[in-house]
XYZ file of C-alpha atoms in Angstrom:
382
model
C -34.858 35.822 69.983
C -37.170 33.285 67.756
C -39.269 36.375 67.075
C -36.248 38.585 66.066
C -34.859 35.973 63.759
C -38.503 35.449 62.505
C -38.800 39.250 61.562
C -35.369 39.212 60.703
C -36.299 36.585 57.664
C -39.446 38.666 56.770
C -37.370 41.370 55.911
C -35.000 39.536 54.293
C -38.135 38.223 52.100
C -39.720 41.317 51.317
C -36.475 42.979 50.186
C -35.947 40.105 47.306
C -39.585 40.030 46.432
C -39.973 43.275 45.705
C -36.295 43.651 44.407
C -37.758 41.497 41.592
C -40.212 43.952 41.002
C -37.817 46.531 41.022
C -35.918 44.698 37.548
C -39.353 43.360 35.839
C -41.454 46.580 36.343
C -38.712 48.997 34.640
C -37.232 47.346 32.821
C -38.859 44.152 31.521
C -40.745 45.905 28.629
C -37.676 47.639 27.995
C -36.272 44.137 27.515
C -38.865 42.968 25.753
C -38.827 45.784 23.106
C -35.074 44.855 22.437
C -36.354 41.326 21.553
C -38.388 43.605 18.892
C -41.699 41.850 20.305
C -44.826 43.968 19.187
C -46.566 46.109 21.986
C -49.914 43.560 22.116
C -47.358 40.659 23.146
C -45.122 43.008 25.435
C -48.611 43.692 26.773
C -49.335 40.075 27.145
C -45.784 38.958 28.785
C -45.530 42.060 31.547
C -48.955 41.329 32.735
C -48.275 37.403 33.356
C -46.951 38.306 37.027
C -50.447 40.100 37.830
C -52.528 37.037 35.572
C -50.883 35.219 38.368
C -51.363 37.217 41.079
C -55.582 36.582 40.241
C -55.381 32.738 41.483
C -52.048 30.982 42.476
C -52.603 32.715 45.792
C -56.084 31.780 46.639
C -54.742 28.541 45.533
C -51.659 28.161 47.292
C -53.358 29.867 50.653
C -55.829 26.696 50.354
C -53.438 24.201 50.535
C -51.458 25.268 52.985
C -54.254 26.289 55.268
C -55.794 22.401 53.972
C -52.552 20.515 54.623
C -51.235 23.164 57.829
C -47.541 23.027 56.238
C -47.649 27.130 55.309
C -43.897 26.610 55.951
C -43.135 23.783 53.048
C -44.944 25.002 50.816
C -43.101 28.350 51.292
C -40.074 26.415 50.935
C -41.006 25.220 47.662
C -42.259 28.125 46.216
C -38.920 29.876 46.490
C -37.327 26.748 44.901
C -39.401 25.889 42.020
C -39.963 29.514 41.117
C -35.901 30.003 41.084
C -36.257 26.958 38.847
C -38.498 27.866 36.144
C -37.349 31.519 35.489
C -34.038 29.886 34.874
C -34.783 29.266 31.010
C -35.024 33.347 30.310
C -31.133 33.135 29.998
C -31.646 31.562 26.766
C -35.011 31.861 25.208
C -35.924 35.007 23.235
C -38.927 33.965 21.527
C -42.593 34.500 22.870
C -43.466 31.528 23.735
C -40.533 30.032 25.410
C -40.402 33.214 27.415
C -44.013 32.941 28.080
C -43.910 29.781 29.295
C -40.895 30.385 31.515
C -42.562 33.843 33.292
C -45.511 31.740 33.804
C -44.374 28.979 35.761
C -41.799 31.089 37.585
C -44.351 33.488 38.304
C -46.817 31.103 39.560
C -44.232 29.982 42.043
C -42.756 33.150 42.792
C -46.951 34.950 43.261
C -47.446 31.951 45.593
C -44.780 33.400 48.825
C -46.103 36.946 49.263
C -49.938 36.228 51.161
C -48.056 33.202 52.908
C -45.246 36.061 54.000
C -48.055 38.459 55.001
C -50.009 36.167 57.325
C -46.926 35.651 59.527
C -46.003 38.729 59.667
C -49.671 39.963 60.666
C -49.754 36.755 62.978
C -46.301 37.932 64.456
C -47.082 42.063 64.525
C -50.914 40.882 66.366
C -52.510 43.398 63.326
C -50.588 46.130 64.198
C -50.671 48.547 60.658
C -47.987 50.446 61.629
C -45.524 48.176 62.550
C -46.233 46.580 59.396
C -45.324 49.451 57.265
C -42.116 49.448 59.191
C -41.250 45.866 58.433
C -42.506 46.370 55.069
C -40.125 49.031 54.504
C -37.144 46.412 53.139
C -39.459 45.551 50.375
C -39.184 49.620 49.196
C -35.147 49.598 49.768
C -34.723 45.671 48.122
C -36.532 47.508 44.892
C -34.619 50.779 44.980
C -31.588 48.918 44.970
C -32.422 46.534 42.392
C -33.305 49.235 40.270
C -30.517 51.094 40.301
C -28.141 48.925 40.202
C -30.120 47.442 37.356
C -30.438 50.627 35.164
C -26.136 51.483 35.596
C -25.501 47.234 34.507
C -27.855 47.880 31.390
C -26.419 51.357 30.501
C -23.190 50.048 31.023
C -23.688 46.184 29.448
C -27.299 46.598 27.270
C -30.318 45.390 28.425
C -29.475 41.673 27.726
C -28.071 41.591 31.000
C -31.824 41.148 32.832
C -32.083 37.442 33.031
C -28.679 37.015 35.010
C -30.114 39.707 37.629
C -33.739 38.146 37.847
C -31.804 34.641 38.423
C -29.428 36.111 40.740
C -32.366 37.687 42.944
C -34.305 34.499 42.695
C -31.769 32.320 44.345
C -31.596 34.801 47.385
C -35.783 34.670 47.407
C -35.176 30.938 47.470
C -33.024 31.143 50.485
C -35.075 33.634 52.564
C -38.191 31.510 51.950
C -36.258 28.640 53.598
C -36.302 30.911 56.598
C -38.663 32.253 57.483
C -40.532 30.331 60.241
C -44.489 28.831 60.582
C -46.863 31.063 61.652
C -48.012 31.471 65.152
C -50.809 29.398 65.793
C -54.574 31.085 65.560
C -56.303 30.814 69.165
C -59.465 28.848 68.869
C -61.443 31.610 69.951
C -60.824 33.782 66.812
C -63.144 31.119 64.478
C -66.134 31.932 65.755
C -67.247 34.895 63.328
C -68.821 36.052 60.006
C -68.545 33.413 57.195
C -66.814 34.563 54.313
C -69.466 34.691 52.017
C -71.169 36.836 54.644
C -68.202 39.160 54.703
C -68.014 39.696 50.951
C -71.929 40.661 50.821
C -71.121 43.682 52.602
C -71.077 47.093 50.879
C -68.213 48.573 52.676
C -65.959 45.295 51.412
C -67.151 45.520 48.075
C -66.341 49.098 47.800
C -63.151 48.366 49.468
C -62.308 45.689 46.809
C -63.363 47.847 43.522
C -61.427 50.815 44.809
C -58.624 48.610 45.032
C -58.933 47.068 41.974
C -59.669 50.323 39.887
C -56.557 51.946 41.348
C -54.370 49.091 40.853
C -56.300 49.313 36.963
C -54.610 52.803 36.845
C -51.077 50.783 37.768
C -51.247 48.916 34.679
C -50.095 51.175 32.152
C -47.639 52.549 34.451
C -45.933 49.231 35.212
C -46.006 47.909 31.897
C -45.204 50.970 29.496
C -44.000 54.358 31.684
C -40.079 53.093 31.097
C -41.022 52.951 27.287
C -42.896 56.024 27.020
C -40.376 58.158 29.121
C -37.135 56.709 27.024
C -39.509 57.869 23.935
C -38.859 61.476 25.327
C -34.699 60.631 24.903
C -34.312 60.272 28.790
C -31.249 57.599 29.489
C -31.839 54.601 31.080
C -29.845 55.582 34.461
C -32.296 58.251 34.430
C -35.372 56.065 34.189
C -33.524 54.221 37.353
C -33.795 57.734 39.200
C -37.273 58.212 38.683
C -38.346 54.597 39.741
C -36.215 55.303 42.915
C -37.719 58.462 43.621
C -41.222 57.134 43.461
C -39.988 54.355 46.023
C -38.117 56.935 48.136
C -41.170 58.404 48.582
C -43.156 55.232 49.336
C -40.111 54.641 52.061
C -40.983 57.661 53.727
C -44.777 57.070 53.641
C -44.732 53.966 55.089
C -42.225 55.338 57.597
C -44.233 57.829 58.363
C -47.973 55.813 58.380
C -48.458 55.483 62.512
C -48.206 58.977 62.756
C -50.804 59.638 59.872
C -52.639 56.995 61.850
C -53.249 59.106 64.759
C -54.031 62.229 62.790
C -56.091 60.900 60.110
C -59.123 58.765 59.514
C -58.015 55.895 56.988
C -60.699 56.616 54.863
C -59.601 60.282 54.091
C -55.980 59.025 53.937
C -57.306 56.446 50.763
C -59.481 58.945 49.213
C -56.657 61.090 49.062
C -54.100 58.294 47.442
C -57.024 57.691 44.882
C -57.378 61.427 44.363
C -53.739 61.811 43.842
C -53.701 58.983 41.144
C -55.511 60.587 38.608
C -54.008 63.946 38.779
C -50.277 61.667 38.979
C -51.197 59.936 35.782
C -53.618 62.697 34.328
C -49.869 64.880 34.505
C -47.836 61.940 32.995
C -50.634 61.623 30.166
C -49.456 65.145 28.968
C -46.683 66.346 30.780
C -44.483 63.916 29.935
C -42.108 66.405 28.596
C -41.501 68.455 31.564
C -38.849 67.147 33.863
C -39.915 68.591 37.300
C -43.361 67.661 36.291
C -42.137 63.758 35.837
C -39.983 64.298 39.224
C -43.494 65.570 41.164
C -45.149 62.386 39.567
C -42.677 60.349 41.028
C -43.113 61.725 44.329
C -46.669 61.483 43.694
C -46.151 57.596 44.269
C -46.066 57.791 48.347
C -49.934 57.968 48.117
C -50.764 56.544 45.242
C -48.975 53.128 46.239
C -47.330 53.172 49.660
C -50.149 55.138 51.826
C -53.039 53.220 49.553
C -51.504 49.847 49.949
C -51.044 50.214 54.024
C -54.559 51.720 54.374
C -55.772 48.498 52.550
C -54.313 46.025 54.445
C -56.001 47.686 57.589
C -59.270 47.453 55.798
C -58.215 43.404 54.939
C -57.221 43.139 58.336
C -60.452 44.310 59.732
C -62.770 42.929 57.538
C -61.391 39.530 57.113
C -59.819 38.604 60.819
C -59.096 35.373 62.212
C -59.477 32.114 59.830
C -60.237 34.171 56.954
C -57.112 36.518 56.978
C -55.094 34.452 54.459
C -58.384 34.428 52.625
C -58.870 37.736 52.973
C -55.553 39.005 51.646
C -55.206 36.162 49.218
C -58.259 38.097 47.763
C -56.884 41.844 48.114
C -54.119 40.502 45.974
C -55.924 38.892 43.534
C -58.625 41.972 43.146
C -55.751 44.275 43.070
C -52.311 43.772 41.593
C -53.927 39.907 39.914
C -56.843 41.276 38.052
C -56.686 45.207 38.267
C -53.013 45.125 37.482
C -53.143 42.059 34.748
C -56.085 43.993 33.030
C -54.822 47.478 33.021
C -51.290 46.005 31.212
C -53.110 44.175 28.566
C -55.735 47.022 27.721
C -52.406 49.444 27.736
C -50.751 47.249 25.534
C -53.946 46.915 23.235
C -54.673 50.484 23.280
C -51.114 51.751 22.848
C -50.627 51.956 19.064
C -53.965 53.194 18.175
C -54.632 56.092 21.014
C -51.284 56.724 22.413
C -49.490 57.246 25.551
C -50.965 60.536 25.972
C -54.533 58.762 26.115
C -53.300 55.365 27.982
C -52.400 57.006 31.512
C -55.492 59.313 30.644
C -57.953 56.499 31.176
C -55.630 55.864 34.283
C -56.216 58.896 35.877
C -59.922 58.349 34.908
C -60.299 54.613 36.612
C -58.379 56.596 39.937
C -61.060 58.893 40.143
C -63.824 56.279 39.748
C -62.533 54.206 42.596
C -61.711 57.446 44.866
C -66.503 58.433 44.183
C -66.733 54.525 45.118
C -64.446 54.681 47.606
C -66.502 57.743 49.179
C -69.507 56.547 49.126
C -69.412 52.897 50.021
C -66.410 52.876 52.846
C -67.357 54.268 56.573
C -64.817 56.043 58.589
C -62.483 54.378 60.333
C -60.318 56.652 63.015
């Protein structure tokens, strides 16, 4: 029953978490651009949840594996980030905003690896089971989206800070329950040291693979909802293609333990990274084409949901025992920290001077890069 309730309160989590993604990653900029902020500062503002994502982690993994309270300090991430995002209902100038996605962000960054470690601890490593629990993260950010794309048609985009307040308080209250880890049995700390771990090829390829295809993410997070409304598409129909991309990341991660059993991970990540360039290679100049957009959308299963539960097999593997939190602490920060931070910033650099079309062209190029590295640094794992 304890375990139930447990899982129960994971799920709960991961649908607000990611229902916060589900406002800020479509429509944020879109926000932002009503503001009338240039693209270098829309650049700067939608990347602060990945700058983030680089170091409050690490950080907030120390201390709670330092003080043993994972729980608390769960507990008051869901509170104080709740807290500072509460000042976007009023500010509409850079720097208050800055300073308000920030702090809120620092908070908010801080749950996710704590999340992830007890529901690892709870599942005993199991991948698939994972992708199960992890499928209420995919529904809490189809719904969010949608519902967020018919309030702004309806109501204007001004009605964004409400929603990301709204869906902070529930974060806040999930975070309050969900329960400590299990404990770690003694015998899991004798292994590898860490440093040891992260002087091995395979992890290093593991890590740039990840970060080059979460590189590709950038652009797409940051400016796709701006560069499709460009084309005249509405903004319920923007809502329709973020849901089909996470309808299709649903499935994927419904379907993973059976592409388990059939396929070696490593083909099933070369593949995702193979898939991301031609996804963003089609958006770079097919933009126009409406079943072209719809395929790119559907595209997303592999080039998020299959790639992101292949690497937390890899994490799990390579970093077991007392370096897990460590270990995906640093999968965050390599991926959606740096890789996503960086690729929003260069987008938002390169926008005005190359274009869209050229943008999610260098995507498509850093997918392929991390699907040769990918190739030849990562053995097979069955």
């Amino acid at each position: 029953m304890a375990k139930n309730f447990a899982l129960l309160a994971i799920a709960g989590f991961y649908f607000c978490y990611f229902a916060f993604n589900g406002i800020f990653s479509p429509y944020w900029g879109l926000y932002l651009a009503g503001l009338a902020f240039p693209a270098w500062q829309i650049g700067i503002l939608t990347s602060l949840t990945q700058i983030n994502r680089i170091y409050a982690p690490a950080l907030w993994g120390w201390l709670a594996d330092r003080s043993g309270k994972r729980q608390l300090i769960l507990r008051l991430a869901g509170a104080c980030g709740l807290l500072f995002f509460i000042p976007l209902l009023v500010a509409q100038s850079f720097w208050p905003i800055f300073i308000a996605v920030f702090l809120g962000s620092f908070f908010w960054s801080a749950a996710l690896p704590l999340v992830e470690a007890t529901a690892m601890s709870l599942l005993k490593g199991d991948s698939g089971l994972y992708s199960r629990l992890r499928i209420w993260g995919s529904i809490g950010f189809v719904v969010a989206t949608m519902t967020a794309g018919y309030l702004i048609e309806a109501q204007g985009v001004a009605v964004l800070p409400i929603s990301v307040i709204a869906i902070m308080a529930s974060l806040a209250l999930y975070c309050w329950w969900v329960p400590e880890a299990p404990s770690t049995p003694a015998a899991q700390y004798a292994q590898t040291g860490f440093g040891e771990i992260l002087r091995q090829r395979e992890v290093q390829s593991l890590l740039a693979s990840c970060f080059l295809m979460a590189l590709a993410h950038g652009p797409y997070y940051s400016f796709y909802s701006i560069y499709v409304a460009d084309q005249g598409y509405s903004k319920s129909t923007i809502a329709w293609f973020w849901t089909l991309g996470v309808l299709a990341e649903i499935a994927i991660f419904w379907l993973m333990p059976r592409l388990n059993l059939r396929f070696s991970q490593k083909l099933i990540l070369l593949f995702g990274l193979a898939i991301g360039a031609a996804r963003f290679g089609v958006i770079a100049w097919g933009i126009a084409s409406l079943p072209l957009l719809l395929l790119t959308q559907l595209a997303h299963a592999f080039t998020f949901g299959s790639n992101h539960a292949v690497n937390m097999a890899y994490i799990h593997r390579y970093f077991a025992g007392r370096h897990q939190a460590k270990g995906q602490a640093l999968y965050i920060a390599m991926s959606f920290g740096i890789g996503g931070s960086l690729g929003g910033i260069l987008a938002g650099l390169a926008w005005q001077p190359l274009g869209g079309e050229w943008v999610f062209s260098l995507a498509a190029l850093s997918c392929l890069l991390g699907c040769i590295i990918a190739w030849r640094g990562l053995p097979k794992i069955e």
